[in-house]
Coordinates of C-alpha atoms and ligand atoms in Angstrom, one line a residue:
L16 CA -3.4 -54.7 43.3
M17 CA -3.6 -58.6 42.6
V18 CA -6.2 -58.6 45.6
T19 CA -8.1 -55.6 44.0
T20 CA -8.2 -56.9 40.6
A21 CA -9.6 -60.0 42.0
V22 CA -12.1 -58.3 44.0
V23 CA -13.3 -55.7 40.9
I24 CA -13.0 -58.9 38.1
A25 CA -15.1 -60.6 41.0
L26 CA -17.5 -57.7 41.7
Q27 CA -18.3 -57.5 38.1
Y28 CA -19.0 -61.2 37.5
F29 CA -21.2 -61.5 40.5
C30 CA -23.3 -58.3 39.5
S31 CA -23.8 -59.6 36.1
D32 CA -25.1 -62.8 37.3
R33 CA -28.2 -62.6 35.6
A34 CA -26.1 -61.6 32.0
L35 CA -23.4 -63.9 32.4
F36 CA -22.7 -63.4 28.7
A37 CA -22.3 -59.5 28.7
W38 CA -18.7 -60.0 29.1
E39 CA -17.5 -57.7 26.7
R40 CA -19.3 -54.9 28.4
N41 CA -17.7 -55.6 31.6
V42 CA -14.7 -55.8 30.5
R43 CA -15.0 -52.2 29.6
S44 CA -16.1 -51.1 32.6
F45 CA -13.4 -52.8 34.5
W46 CA -10.9 -51.2 32.6
I47 CA -12.3 -48.0 33.4
S48 CA -12.1 -48.6 37.5
I49 CA -8.5 -50.4 36.8
T50 CA -7.4 -46.7 35.2
V51 CA -9.0 -45.0 38.2
L52 CA -7.8 -47.7 40.6
I53 CA -3.9 -48.0 39.9
P54 CA -3.2 -44.1 40.1
S55 CA -5.2 -43.4 43.2
L56 CA -3.5 -46.7 44.7
L57 CA 0.3 -45.5 43.9
L58 CA -0.8 -41.8 45.2
L59 CA -1.8 -43.7 48.4
T60 CA 1.4 -45.6 48.9
F61 CA 3.4 -42.7 47.9
A62 CA 1.7 -40.6 50.7
L63 CA 1.8 -43.1 53.1
H64 CA 5.2 -43.9 52.8
V65 CA 6.6 -39.8 53.0
F66 CA 3.6 -39.8 56.0
D67 CA 5.6 -42.9 57.8
R68 CA 9.3 -41.6 57.4
F69 CA 8.1 -39.0 60.0
K70 CA 5.4 -40.0 62.2
I71 CA 5.6 -41.9 65.7
V72 CA 3.4 -44.6 65.5
F73 CA 0.5 -44.7 68.3
T74 CA -1.6 -47.7 68.5
D75 CA -5.0 -46.5 69.0
R76 CA -7.9 -48.5 70.4
F77 CA -7.4 -50.7 73.5
N78 CA -5.0 -53.5 72.0
G79 CA -1.5 -54.0 72.8
R80 CA -0.7 -50.4 73.2
I81 CA 1.4 -51.3 76.2
E82 CA 3.3 -53.4 74.5
K83 CA 3.8 -52.2 71.2
A84 CA 6.6 -49.8 70.4
A85 CA 7.7 -48.0 67.5
L86 CA 10.9 -45.9 66.5
P87 CA 11.2 -42.7 66.6
R88 CA 11.3 -41.5 63.0
P89 CA 12.5 -38.0 63.1
A90 CA 15.9 -39.2 64.7
D91 CA 16.8 -41.6 62.1
A92 CA 15.8 -39.4 59.2
A93 CA 18.5 -37.1 60.8
S94 CA 21.1 -39.5 61.4
G95 CA 20.7 -40.3 58.0
R96 CA 20.3 -44.3 58.5
K97 CA 17.3 -46.4 57.1
P98 CA 14.6 -47.2 59.5
A99 CA 14.7 -50.7 58.6
E100 CA 18.1 -50.8 59.1
V101 CA 17.9 -49.3 62.8
S102 CA 15.4 -51.7 63.4
S103 CA 16.7 -55.1 62.1
Q104 CA 20.0 -53.8 64.5
L105 CA 17.7 -53.3 67.5
V106 CA 16.2 -56.9 66.7
D107 CA 19.6 -58.4 66.6
K108 CA 20.3 -56.8 69.7
F109 CA 17.4 -58.1 72.1
P110 CA 18.1 -60.3 74.7
K111 CA 17.2 -64.2 73.6
D112 CA 14.8 -65.8 76.0
H113 CA 13.6 -62.9 77.9
A114 CA 12.0 -63.4 80.7
L115 CA 8.8 -61.3 80.2
F116 CA 9.0 -60.6 76.5
D117 CA 9.0 -62.8 73.2
P118 CA 11.6 -61.7 70.7
P119 CA 10.7 -58.5 68.8
F120 CA 9.6 -58.8 65.0
L121 CA 9.8 -56.3 62.6
E122 CA 6.6 -55.3 60.9
G123 CA 7.5 -52.9 57.9
V124 CA 9.9 -50.7 59.7
H125 CA 8.3 -50.8 63.1
L126 CA 9.6 -52.9 65.8
R127 CA 7.0 -55.2 67.7
V128 CA 7.5 -56.1 71.4
F129 CA 5.3 -58.4 73.2
L130 CA 4.9 -59.9 76.6
K131 CA 5.1 -63.2 76.6
L132 CA 1.5 -64.5 76.1
E133 CA 1.6 -66.4 79.8
I134 CA 3.2 -63.4 81.7
V135 CA 0.0 -60.9 80.5
G136 CA -1.9 -63.6 82.8
R137 CA 0.5 -63.6 85.5
I138 CA 0.7 -59.9 86.0
L139 CA -3.1 -58.8 85.4
L140 CA -5.2 -61.2 87.1
P141 CA -4.4 -61.1 90.2
Y142 CA -4.0 -57.0 89.9
I143 CA -7.5 -56.9 88.9
L144 CA -9.3 -59.9 90.9
D145 CA -7.6 -58.1 93.8
R146 CA -8.6 -54.3 93.1
G147 CA -12.0 -55.6 92.3
S148 CA -14.6 -52.8 91.8
S149 CA -11.8 -50.3 92.4
Y150 CA -9.5 -51.7 89.4
G151 CA -9.6 -48.9 86.8
W152 CA -9.5 -45.7 89.0
Q153 CA -6.0 -44.1 89.9
S154 CA -5.9 -41.0 91.5
S155 CA -3.1 -39.0 90.9
E156 CA -4.3 -36.4 93.3
E157 CA -2.6 -36.3 96.7
T158 CA -5.6 -34.5 98.5
T159 CA -9.0 -34.5 98.0
K160 CA -10.3 -32.1 95.2
R161 CA -13.6 -30.7 95.0
V162 CA -15.8 -30.4 92.1
V163 CA -19.5 -28.9 91.8
V164 CA -21.1 -30.5 88.9
E165 CA -24.1 -28.9 87.4
F166 CA -26.8 -30.7 85.4
S167 CA -30.1 -31.6 84.2
S168 CA -31.4 -28.0 84.8
P169 CA -34.8 -28.3 83.3
N170 CA -37.1 -25.6 83.0
I171 CA -40.3 -25.8 85.3
A172 CA -43.0 -23.9 82.9
S173 CA -42.4 -26.2 79.9
E174 CA -41.6 -30.1 78.9
F175 CA -38.2 -31.8 80.3
Q176 CA -36.4 -31.8 76.8
G177 CA -33.8 -33.9 75.0
K178 CA -31.2 -31.4 75.9
H179 CA -32.3 -31.7 79.6
L180 CA -32.2 -35.7 79.4
R181 CA -28.8 -35.4 77.6
S182 CA -27.5 -33.0 80.1
T183 CA -29.1 -35.6 83.2
I184 CA -27.2 -38.3 81.4
I185 CA -23.6 -36.8 80.5
G186 CA -23.8 -34.9 83.9
A187 CA -24.2 -37.8 86.0
F188 CA -21.8 -39.8 84.2
I189 CA -19.4 -36.6 84.7
S190 CA -19.8 -37.0 88.5
R191 CA -19.3 -40.8 89.0
L192 CA -16.4 -40.5 86.8
Y193 CA -14.9 -37.6 89.1
E194 CA -16.1 -39.7 92.3
S195 CA -14.3 -42.6 91.1
L196 CA -11.3 -40.8 90.6
G197 CA -11.3 -39.3 94.1
W198 CA -13.1 -36.6 93.9
D199 CA -15.8 -34.9 96.3
V200 CA -18.6 -34.2 93.7
I201 CA -21.3 -31.5 94.6
R202 CA -24.2 -32.3 92.3
I203 CA -26.6 -29.7 91.2
N204 CA -29.8 -29.0 89.4
Y205 CA -30.1 -25.6 88.6
L206 CA -33.8 -25.2 87.9
G207 CA -35.2 -22.6 85.4
D208 CA -37.8 -22.0 88.1
W209 CA -38.0 -18.1 87.6
G210 CA -37.9 -15.5 85.2
K211 CA -40.6 -14.5 82.5
P212 CA -41.7 -18.1 81.6
I213 CA -42.8 -18.3 85.0
A214 CA -44.6 -15.0 84.9
L215 CA -46.2 -16.3 81.7
L216 CA -47.8 -19.3 83.5
K217 CA -49.0 -16.9 86.3
V218 CA -51.1 -15.0 83.3
G219 CA -52.1 -18.2 81.9
W220 CA -53.4 -19.5 85.2
G221 CA -55.4 -17.2 85.6
K222 CA -57.3 -17.8 82.6
F223 CA -57.2 -21.4 82.2
D224 CA -56.7 -23.2 85.6
S225 CA -58.5 -26.0 87.3
E226 CA -58.1 -27.0 90.6
E227 CA -59.7 -30.2 89.8
A228 CA -57.2 -31.0 87.0
F229 CA -54.4 -29.5 88.7
K230 CA -55.3 -32.2 91.6
K231 CA -55.7 -35.1 89.4
D232 CA -52.4 -34.5 87.4
P233 CA -50.5 -31.2 88.5
I234 CA -47.8 -31.5 85.9
G235 CA -50.0 -32.1 82.9
H236 CA -52.1 -29.7 84.0
L237 CA -49.5 -27.0 84.4
L238 CA -47.9 -27.8 80.9
D239 CA -51.3 -27.6 78.9
V240 CA -51.8 -24.0 80.7
Y241 CA -48.5 -23.0 79.8
H242 CA -49.3 -24.1 76.3
Q243 CA -52.7 -22.5 75.9
I244 CA -51.3 -19.1 76.8
E245 CA -48.6 -19.4 74.8
E246 CA -50.7 -19.7 71.8
L247 CA -52.7 -16.6 73.0
F248 CA -49.3 -14.7 73.2
Q249 CA -47.6 -15.6 70.0
P250 CA -49.2 -13.1 67.6
E251 CA -47.7 -10.3 70.3
Q252 CA -44.3 -11.9 70.1
A253 CA -44.3 -12.0 66.7
A254 CA -45.3 -8.6 66.2
S255 CA -42.7 -7.5 68.5
K256 CA -40.3 -8.9 66.7
K257 CA -40.8 -7.9 63.5
A258 CA -40.6 -4.4 65.1
R259 CA -37.2 -4.9 66.7
D260 CA -36.3 -6.5 62.9
D261 CA -37.5 -3.4 61.1
A262 CA -35.9 -1.0 63.5
A263 CA -32.5 -3.3 63.4
K264 CA -33.0 -2.5 59.4
E265 CA -33.1 0.8 59.9
G266 CA -30.1 0.8 61.8
R267 CA -31.8 1.8 65.1
D268 CA -30.8 0.3 68.1
E269 CA -34.0 0.5 69.9
G270 CA -37.6 -0.1 68.5
D271 CA -40.1 2.4 69.6
A272 CA -42.7 0.3 68.0
Q273 CA -41.4 -2.6 70.0
V274 CA -41.5 -0.8 73.2
E275 CA -45.3 0.0 72.2
I276 CA -46.3 -3.6 71.7
E277 CA -44.6 -4.7 74.7
S278 CA -46.2 -1.9 76.9
Q279 CA -49.5 -3.5 76.6
G280 CA -51.3 -7.0 76.2
I281 CA -50.2 -10.1 77.6
F282 CA -46.6 -8.8 77.5
A283 CA -47.5 -6.1 80.0
E284 CA -49.6 -8.9 82.3
R285 CA -46.7 -10.9 82.2
N286 CA -44.0 -8.3 82.6
E287 CA -46.3 -7.0 85.6
A288 CA -46.3 -10.6 87.2
F289 CA -42.5 -11.2 86.7
K290 CA -41.9 -7.6 88.8
K291 CA -44.4 -8.6 91.4
L292 CA -42.6 -12.3 91.7
E293 CA -39.3 -10.3 92.2
A294 CA -40.8 -7.9 94.6
G295 CA -41.9 -10.8 96.9
N296 CA -45.8 -10.1 96.2
E297 CA -47.5 -12.7 98.6
A298 CA -49.9 -14.0 95.7
M299 CA -47.0 -14.4 93.4
V300 CA -44.5 -16.1 95.6
S301 CA -47.2 -18.6 97.0
F302 CA -47.9 -19.7 93.1
W303 CA -44.7 -19.8 92.4
E304 CA -43.7 -22.1 95.6
R305 CA -46.4 -24.2 94.6
I306 CA -45.5 -24.7 91.2
R307 CA -42.1 -25.2 91.6
A308 CA -42.7 -28.1 94.9
A309 CA -45.1 -30.1 92.2
N310 CA -42.5 -30.2 89.4
V311 CA -39.4 -30.9 91.9
D312 CA -41.6 -34.1 92.9
N313 CA -42.3 -34.8 89.7
Y314 CA -38.4 -34.7 88.5
T315 CA -37.5 -36.4 91.7
D316 CA -39.7 -39.4 90.7
F317 CA -38.2 -39.6 87.6
Y318 CA -34.7 -39.1 88.6
N319 CA -35.0 -42.1 90.9
R320 CA -36.0 -44.5 88.3
L321 CA -32.7 -43.2 86.6
S322 CA -31.0 -43.6 89.7
V323 CA -29.8 -40.1 89.3
Q324 CA -29.5 -37.9 92.8
F325 CA -28.8 -34.2 93.6
D326 CA -27.1 -32.9 96.6
E327 CA -29.5 -29.6 96.0
Y328 CA -32.1 -28.8 93.9
S329 CA -30.8 -25.3 93.5
G330 CA -32.3 -22.9 90.6
E331 CA -32.7 -19.3 89.2
S332 CA -34.9 -18.1 91.9
K333 CA -32.4 -19.3 94.6
V334 CA -30.0 -17.1 93.6
S335 CA -29.5 -14.1 96.5
Q336 CA -30.7 -10.3 95.5
E337 CA -27.8 -9.4 97.6
V338 CA -25.2 -10.7 95.5
M339 CA -26.7 -9.8 92.5
V340 CA -26.5 -6.1 93.6
E341 CA -23.2 -6.8 94.7
V342 CA -22.1 -7.9 91.0
E343 CA -24.0 -5.2 89.6
Q344 CA -21.9 -2.8 91.7
L345 CA -18.9 -4.2 91.1
L346 CA -19.4 -4.1 87.3
K347 CA -20.1 -0.1 87.8
D348 CA -17.5 0.3 89.8
K349 CA -15.3 -1.2 87.1
D350 CA -16.9 0.9 84.9
L351 CA -17.8 -2.6 82.9
S352 CA -21.6 -2.0 82.5
E353 CA -23.5 1.2 81.4
E354 CA -27.2 2.3 81.2
S355 CA -29.0 1.8 77.8
G356 CA -32.5 2.7 77.4
G357 CA -33.6 2.1 81.0
A358 CA -31.5 -1.2 80.8
W359 CA -28.2 -2.0 82.2
I360 CA -25.8 -3.5 79.8
V361 CA -22.0 -4.8 79.0
H362 CA -20.7 -4.1 75.7
M363 CA -18.5 -7.4 75.0
Q364 CA -16.3 -5.9 72.7
K365 CA -14.8 -3.5 75.7
L366 CA -14.1 -6.9 77.2
G367 CA -11.7 -8.2 74.5
A368 CA -14.8 -10.1 72.9
K369 CA -15.5 -10.2 69.2
A370 CA -19.0 -8.5 69.5
G371 CA -22.5 -9.1 71.6
T372 CA -24.1 -7.0 74.2
A373 CA -25.1 -8.8 77.4
I374 CA -27.7 -7.8 79.2
I375 CA -27.5 -7.4 83.0
R376 CA -30.8 -5.7 83.8
D377 CA -33.6 -5.3 81.4
R378 CA -35.7 -2.2 80.6
S379 CA -38.5 -3.0 83.2
G380 CA -35.7 -3.1 85.8
S381 CA -35.7 -7.2 86.2
S382 CA -32.4 -9.4 86.7
T383 CA -31.6 -11.5 83.8
Y384 CA -30.4 -15.3 83.2
L385 CA -26.8 -13.7 83.1
L386 CA -26.9 -11.5 86.5
R387 CA -28.4 -14.6 87.9
D388 CA -25.8 -17.0 86.8
L389 CA -23.0 -14.3 87.7
A390 CA -24.3 -14.1 91.4
A391 CA -24.7 -18.0 91.4
V392 CA -20.9 -18.4 90.7
L393 CA -20.0 -16.2 93.4
E394 CA -22.0 -17.9 95.6
R395 CA -21.1 -21.2 94.8
S396 CA -17.5 -20.6 95.2
R397 CA -18.4 -19.3 98.7
K398 CA -20.4 -22.0 99.8
Y399 CA -18.2 -25.2 98.2
A400 CA -15.0 -23.5 97.7
F401 CA -14.5 -25.6 94.4
D402 CA -11.6 -26.6 92.5
K403 CA -13.6 -26.9 89.8
M404 CA -17.0 -26.6 88.5
V405 CA -18.4 -27.7 85.2
Y406 CA -21.9 -26.9 83.8
V407 CA -23.3 -29.8 81.4
V408 CA -25.3 -27.4 79.5
A409 CA -26.3 -27.8 75.7
S410 CA -24.6 -25.6 72.9
D411 CA -27.4 -23.0 72.8
N412 CA -26.3 -21.7 76.1
S413 CA -22.6 -21.3 74.5
V414 CA -22.6 -17.2 73.8
H415 CA -24.4 -16.9 77.6
F416 CA -21.7 -19.3 79.0
S417 CA -18.5 -17.0 77.1
Q418 CA -20.5 -14.0 78.2
L419 CA -20.3 -15.1 81.8
F420 CA -16.6 -16.2 81.9
K421 CA -15.4 -13.0 80.3
I422 CA -17.3 -10.7 82.4
L423 CA -15.7 -12.9 85.6
E424 CA -12.4 -12.4 84.0
A425 CA -12.8 -8.5 83.4
L426 CA -14.2 -8.1 87.2
D427 CA -10.2 -9.6 88.3
M428 CA -11.8 -13.0 89.0
K429 CA -9.8 -15.0 86.5
D430 CA -8.6 -17.8 89.0
L431 CA -12.6 -18.5 89.6
A432 CA -12.9 -18.2 85.8
A433 CA -10.2 -20.4 85.1
K434 CA -12.1 -23.0 87.3
L435 CA -15.1 -23.2 85.5
Q436 CA -16.0 -25.5 82.1
H437 CA -18.9 -25.3 79.9
V438 CA -19.6 -28.8 78.9
R439 CA -21.4 -28.7 75.9
F440 CA -23.2 -30.8 73.5
S441 CA -25.6 -30.7 70.2
E442 CA -28.7 -29.4 71.8
V443 CA -30.5 -30.8 68.3
S444 CA -33.1 -33.6 69.3
K445 CA -35.7 -35.1 68.2
M446 CA -37.1 -36.2 71.6
S447 CA -39.9 -33.6 71.8
A448 CA -41.4 -34.6 68.3
A449 CA -41.5 -38.2 69.1
L450 CA -43.2 -37.6 72.8
G451 CA -45.7 -35.2 71.6
K452 CA -46.8 -31.8 73.5
G453 CA -47.3 -31.9 77.3
Y454 CA -45.4 -35.3 78.0
K455 CA -43.7 -35.6 81.3
P456 CA -40.1 -36.9 81.6
Q457 CA -41.4 -40.1 82.9
A458 CA -42.9 -40.9 79.4
I459 CA -38.9 -40.9 78.3
L460 CA -38.8 -44.0 80.6
D461 CA -42.0 -45.6 79.6
V462 CA -41.4 -45.7 75.9
S463 CA -38.1 -46.8 76.4
E464 CA -39.3 -49.8 78.4
E465 CA -42.2 -50.4 75.6
A466 CA -39.4 -50.8 73.0
M467 CA -37.9 -53.6 74.8
K468 CA -40.9 -55.9 73.7
G469 CA -39.4 -56.2 70.7
L470 CA -36.3 -57.8 72.0
S471 CA -37.2 -61.4 71.4
Q472 CA -37.9 -60.8 67.9
A473 CA -34.4 -58.9 67.4
D474 CA -32.5 -62.3 69.0
E475 CA -34.6 -64.9 70.6
E476 CA -31.7 -66.5 72.2
K477 CA -30.3 -63.5 73.6
S478 CA -33.5 -61.9 74.9
G479 CA -34.2 -65.8 76.2
L480 CA -30.9 -65.4 78.4
L481 CA -31.9 -62.1 79.6
G482 CA -35.4 -63.4 80.8
N483 CA -38.4 -61.0 80.8
S484 CA -39.2 -60.5 84.4
E485 CA -40.7 -56.4 85.1
Q486 CA -37.5 -55.8 86.8
V487 CA -35.2 -57.2 84.0
T488 CA -37.5 -54.9 81.1
K489 CA -37.2 -51.7 83.3
T490 CA -33.3 -52.1 83.2
L491 CA -33.1 -53.5 79.7
G492 CA -34.9 -50.1 78.9
I493 CA -32.9 -48.0 80.9
S494 CA -29.9 -49.8 79.2
A495 CA -31.0 -48.9 76.3
L496 CA -31.6 -45.3 76.6
L497 CA -28.5 -44.7 78.5
L498 CA -26.3 -46.8 75.8
Q499 CA -27.8 -44.8 72.7
E500 CA -27.0 -41.7 74.7
A501 CA -23.6 -42.5 75.9
A502 CA -22.3 -43.5 72.8
T503 CA -23.3 -40.3 71.0
R504 CA -20.9 -38.0 70.5
H505 CA -21.6 -34.2 72.2
T506 CA -21.4 -32.6 69.0
S507 CA -23.8 -35.0 67.1
A508 CA -27.2 -34.7 67.2
H509 CA -29.0 -36.4 70.1
A510 CA -30.6 -39.4 68.9
F511 CA -33.2 -40.4 70.7
D512 CA -34.3 -43.1 68.2
T513 CA -36.8 -45.5 70.0
S514 CA -36.9 -47.9 67.5
A515 CA -33.1 -48.5 67.6
F516 CA -33.6 -49.7 71.2
A517 CA -34.5 -53.2 70.8
S518 CA -31.6 -54.1 69.3
F519 CA -28.3 -56.4 69.9
K520 CA -26.2 -54.3 67.4
P521 CA -22.8 -54.0 69.1
S522 CA -22.6 -51.0 71.4
T523 CA -26.2 -51.2 72.6
G524 CA -27.4 -51.5 75.9
P525 CA -29.0 -54.9 75.7
E526 CA -25.9 -56.3 73.7
L527 CA -23.7 -55.5 76.7
Q528 CA -26.2 -56.8 79.4
Y529 CA -26.3 -59.9 77.1
W530 CA -22.7 -60.6 77.1
Y531 CA -22.4 -59.3 80.9
T532 CA -25.0 -61.9 81.6
K533 CA -23.4 -64.5 79.6
V534 CA -20.4 -64.1 81.5
C535 CA -21.9 -64.5 84.9
T536 CA -23.6 -67.7 83.9
L537 CA -20.2 -69.3 82.9
L538 CA -19.2 -68.3 86.2
S539 CA -22.1 -69.3 88.4
G540 CA -21.2 -71.6 91.1
H541 CA -17.6 -71.3 90.9
A542 CA -15.3 -69.4 92.6
A543 CA -12.3 -67.2 91.0
S544 CA -8.8 -67.5 92.7
A545 CA -5.7 -65.5 91.3
E546 CA -3.5 -68.0 92.8
L547 CA -3.0 -70.4 90.1
A548 CA -0.9 -73.2 89.5
D549 CA 1.8 -72.7 86.6
D550 CA -0.2 -75.3 84.0
Q551 CA -3.5 -72.8 84.9
F552 CA -1.2 -69.6 83.7
E553 CA -0.1 -71.9 80.5
G554 CA -3.7 -72.6 79.6
L555 CA -4.2 -69.0 79.0
A556 CA -1.5 -68.5 77.1
D557 CA -3.1 -68.5 73.9
E558 CA -3.8 -65.8 71.3
D559 CA -8.0 -65.1 72.2
R560 CA -7.4 -65.1 75.7
A561 CA -3.9 -63.1 75.7
N562 CA -5.7 -60.8 73.5
L563 CA -8.8 -60.6 75.8
L564 CA -6.4 -59.8 78.9
R565 CA -4.8 -57.1 76.7
V566 CA -8.3 -55.5 76.5
L567 CA -8.8 -55.8 80.0
A568 CA -5.4 -54.1 80.9
Q569 CA -6.8 -51.0 78.5
Y570 CA -9.1 -50.2 81.3
P571 CA -7.4 -47.7 83.4
E572 CA -6.0 -46.1 80.6
A573 CA -9.9 -45.8 78.9
V574 CA -10.8 -44.2 81.9
N575 CA -8.3 -41.5 81.9
A576 CA -8.4 -40.7 78.3
T577 CA -12.5 -40.4 79.0
F578 CA -11.5 -37.8 82.0
Q579 CA -10.0 -35.7 79.3
S580 CA -12.8 -35.5 77.0
L581 CA -15.5 -36.0 79.3
E582 CA -17.2 -38.0 76.8
P583 CA -18.9 -41.2 77.9
S584 CA -18.4 -42.6 74.5
G585 CA -14.8 -43.9 75.4
I586 CA -16.2 -46.2 77.8
V587 CA -18.9 -47.5 75.5
N588 CA -16.2 -48.4 72.6
Y589 CA -14.1 -49.6 75.5
L590 CA -16.7 -52.1 76.4
T591 CA -17.8 -52.8 73.1
A592 CA -13.7 -53.7 72.5
I593 CA -14.5 -56.6 75.2
T594 CA -17.2 -57.7 73.9
E595 CA -15.6 -58.6 70.5
Q596 CA -13.1 -60.9 72.4
L597 CA -15.8 -63.1 73.6
P598 CA -17.9 -64.8 71.0
D599 CA -15.5 -67.7 70.0
L600 CA -13.9 -67.8 73.9
L601 CA -17.0 -68.0 75.7
E602 CA -18.4 -70.8 72.9
D603 CA -14.7 -72.6 73.8
E604 CA -15.6 -72.2 77.3
E605 CA -19.1 -73.7 77.0
D606 CA -17.9 -76.8 75.2
K607 CA -15.8 -77.9 77.8
I608 CA -17.2 -80.1 80.4
D609 CA -15.0 -78.7 83.1
I610 CA -14.4 -75.1 83.5
S611 CA -10.5 -74.5 84.3
A612 CA -9.5 -72.8 87.7
G613 CA -7.9 -70.2 85.0
S614 CA -10.5 -69.9 82.9
I615 CA -12.6 -68.8 85.6
A616 CA -10.1 -66.3 86.9
L617 CA -10.0 -65.1 83.5
L618 CA -13.7 -64.7 83.1
E619 CA -14.0 -63.3 86.6
A620 CA -11.4 -60.5 85.8
T621 CA -13.8 -59.3 82.9
R622 CA -16.9 -59.6 84.7
I623 CA -15.2 -57.2 87.1
V624 CA -14.2 -54.8 84.3
M625 CA -17.6 -54.9 82.6
Q626 CA -19.3 -54.5 85.6
N627 CA -17.3 -51.2 86.6
G628 CA -17.5 -49.9 83.0
L629 CA -21.2 -50.3 83.1
K630 CA -22.1 -48.9 86.4
L631 CA -19.7 -45.6 85.5
L632 CA -22.1 -45.4 82.4
G633 CA -25.0 -45.6 85.0
V634 CA -26.3 -48.7 83.8
V635 CA -27.2 -51.6 86.2
P636 CA -25.8 -54.8 85.3
I637 CA -28.6 -57.4 85.0
P638 CA -27.6 -60.1 87.3
D639 CA -27.0 -57.6 89.8
L640 CA -30.7 -57.3 90.6
Ligands
LIG716 N1 -32.7 -24.2 82.4 C1 -31.4 -23.9 81.3 C2 -31.9 -24.4 79.7 O1 -32.8 -24.9 79.9 C3 -30.2 -24.4 81.5 C4 -29.3 -23.7 82.6 C5 -28.2 -23.9 82.5 N2 -27.1 -23.5 83.6 C6 -26.8 -22.4 83.8 N3 -26.2 -22.4 84.9 N4 -27.6 -21.4 83.3 O2 -31.4 -24.1 78.5

């Protein structure tokens, strides 16, 4: 309370700087704030007190978790003994002069037990230096398991959107994470390379194509054609939507007016083209092959720049017709699907879902997105015999995936359904607005690189250490992008804020790269060894160094926690916790004429852990270049 009071007075005083003598007025507002503050502080204290009696303390973050212990409150409450009493008795019982631990001390009602400062280094340094790039990954599984990770999955008729970028980055991260933990990982890119949008593009191609423009810039031209036909199509789509809404308002399932609208104009042309494609019409298929190949070429170039690889460029087009028919038959046999106005649908309520209708085959007899995914699961499970499959797809697909999983369960494939996971994330993104219409995915990396020009202005010294060669700028641009993505929780809107790329704020790509480079610079010319003399370990026994070691000890734990959440932000927070320990410590080392063997070992361990974490995020640490 005294501190708060002092702060309030200081604030009042400070704010009224120019009206130093308006003291009375300040006194009045001062009393108002005090009357609010005191009761709320009392209330808070009381609440904390009650809460504390029944809680077990988990120390979060990464500091000292292995060393802190807390008393289980409920047991004490039951025995009727006061927690403080129990704690102080335990302190007395603790052996004096323990080889590994300092005497515990009481903090409130908690008993804190710490390893002796020099012990931390003795245990950890040899361990980290010995494990090197494999430090952090402990697989508890005896046999190798296989996971299929499906990610990126852009649609070839339209732009590579923010949600696809997010899927690419999160999916590649999840793949590396599984791989590090000893899984056999199959990476699949399930392209949106089939369906009505492709057919619409073909309709547009017939109207706006130019071989010359395609030769010059295939993807740019295709996007251009797509936007032109989209614009032409727009009024028809609006009319159809209105007819459907009107029908729904009147309580009719089927809108005759809508059917009428969709049976002519571009609607009819598009549906006709898609039917031809599904029927294997030669001209349609060769058009489709041509644009698919052009897109895959272009994506591959983009993924290469990001160091992302796929085992398979699959896609909606690659799903076998036979397996789709097989799924449809299964649905009919189990009486799960029914005909409705020429379409085949599943009433989700029948399957125990709250509501919804799933369309398996549409009115025009074409397969749907859902039918293709249903068949794709069966195909993949036969081809790869996976133990797990992760779909890294934006939340706009959530209903789709819950229908997919529910239908599989209803088809008596519960075991298979249990292996599937939809890792969803917010599809909201400002990326396409930032890049404008008709951009190619490479533009994402170009603007990130471009933004690095602002780094020297952000911090001349830091950017000076990193350098500005072409290679470094490229790597920094990608680091900035990756870290902004990785730091954003799955549920938050996709940031893509290029104005924040050129920054050395905590957790940014440039900042993490800077500290990594700084550690490497101090290490250059020195070889680390963990076989240290006693006095070297004692030299590491100060608070700063022991704290850094404590953070380094938490890496496997951070990896494990991340494996549960599949959120890269866990690793970002962890790396940030390391960098928070570095400024004083590195400055201290820089001031020394000779860097000690103990410090070299500590810095090398720090470098190893940072390298492992950065690589897990997909970042190439700069001095690696
Ligand atoms: N192409 C889809 C989209 O852009 C994502 C594909 C998701 N994967 C799947 N198996 N359905 O939204």
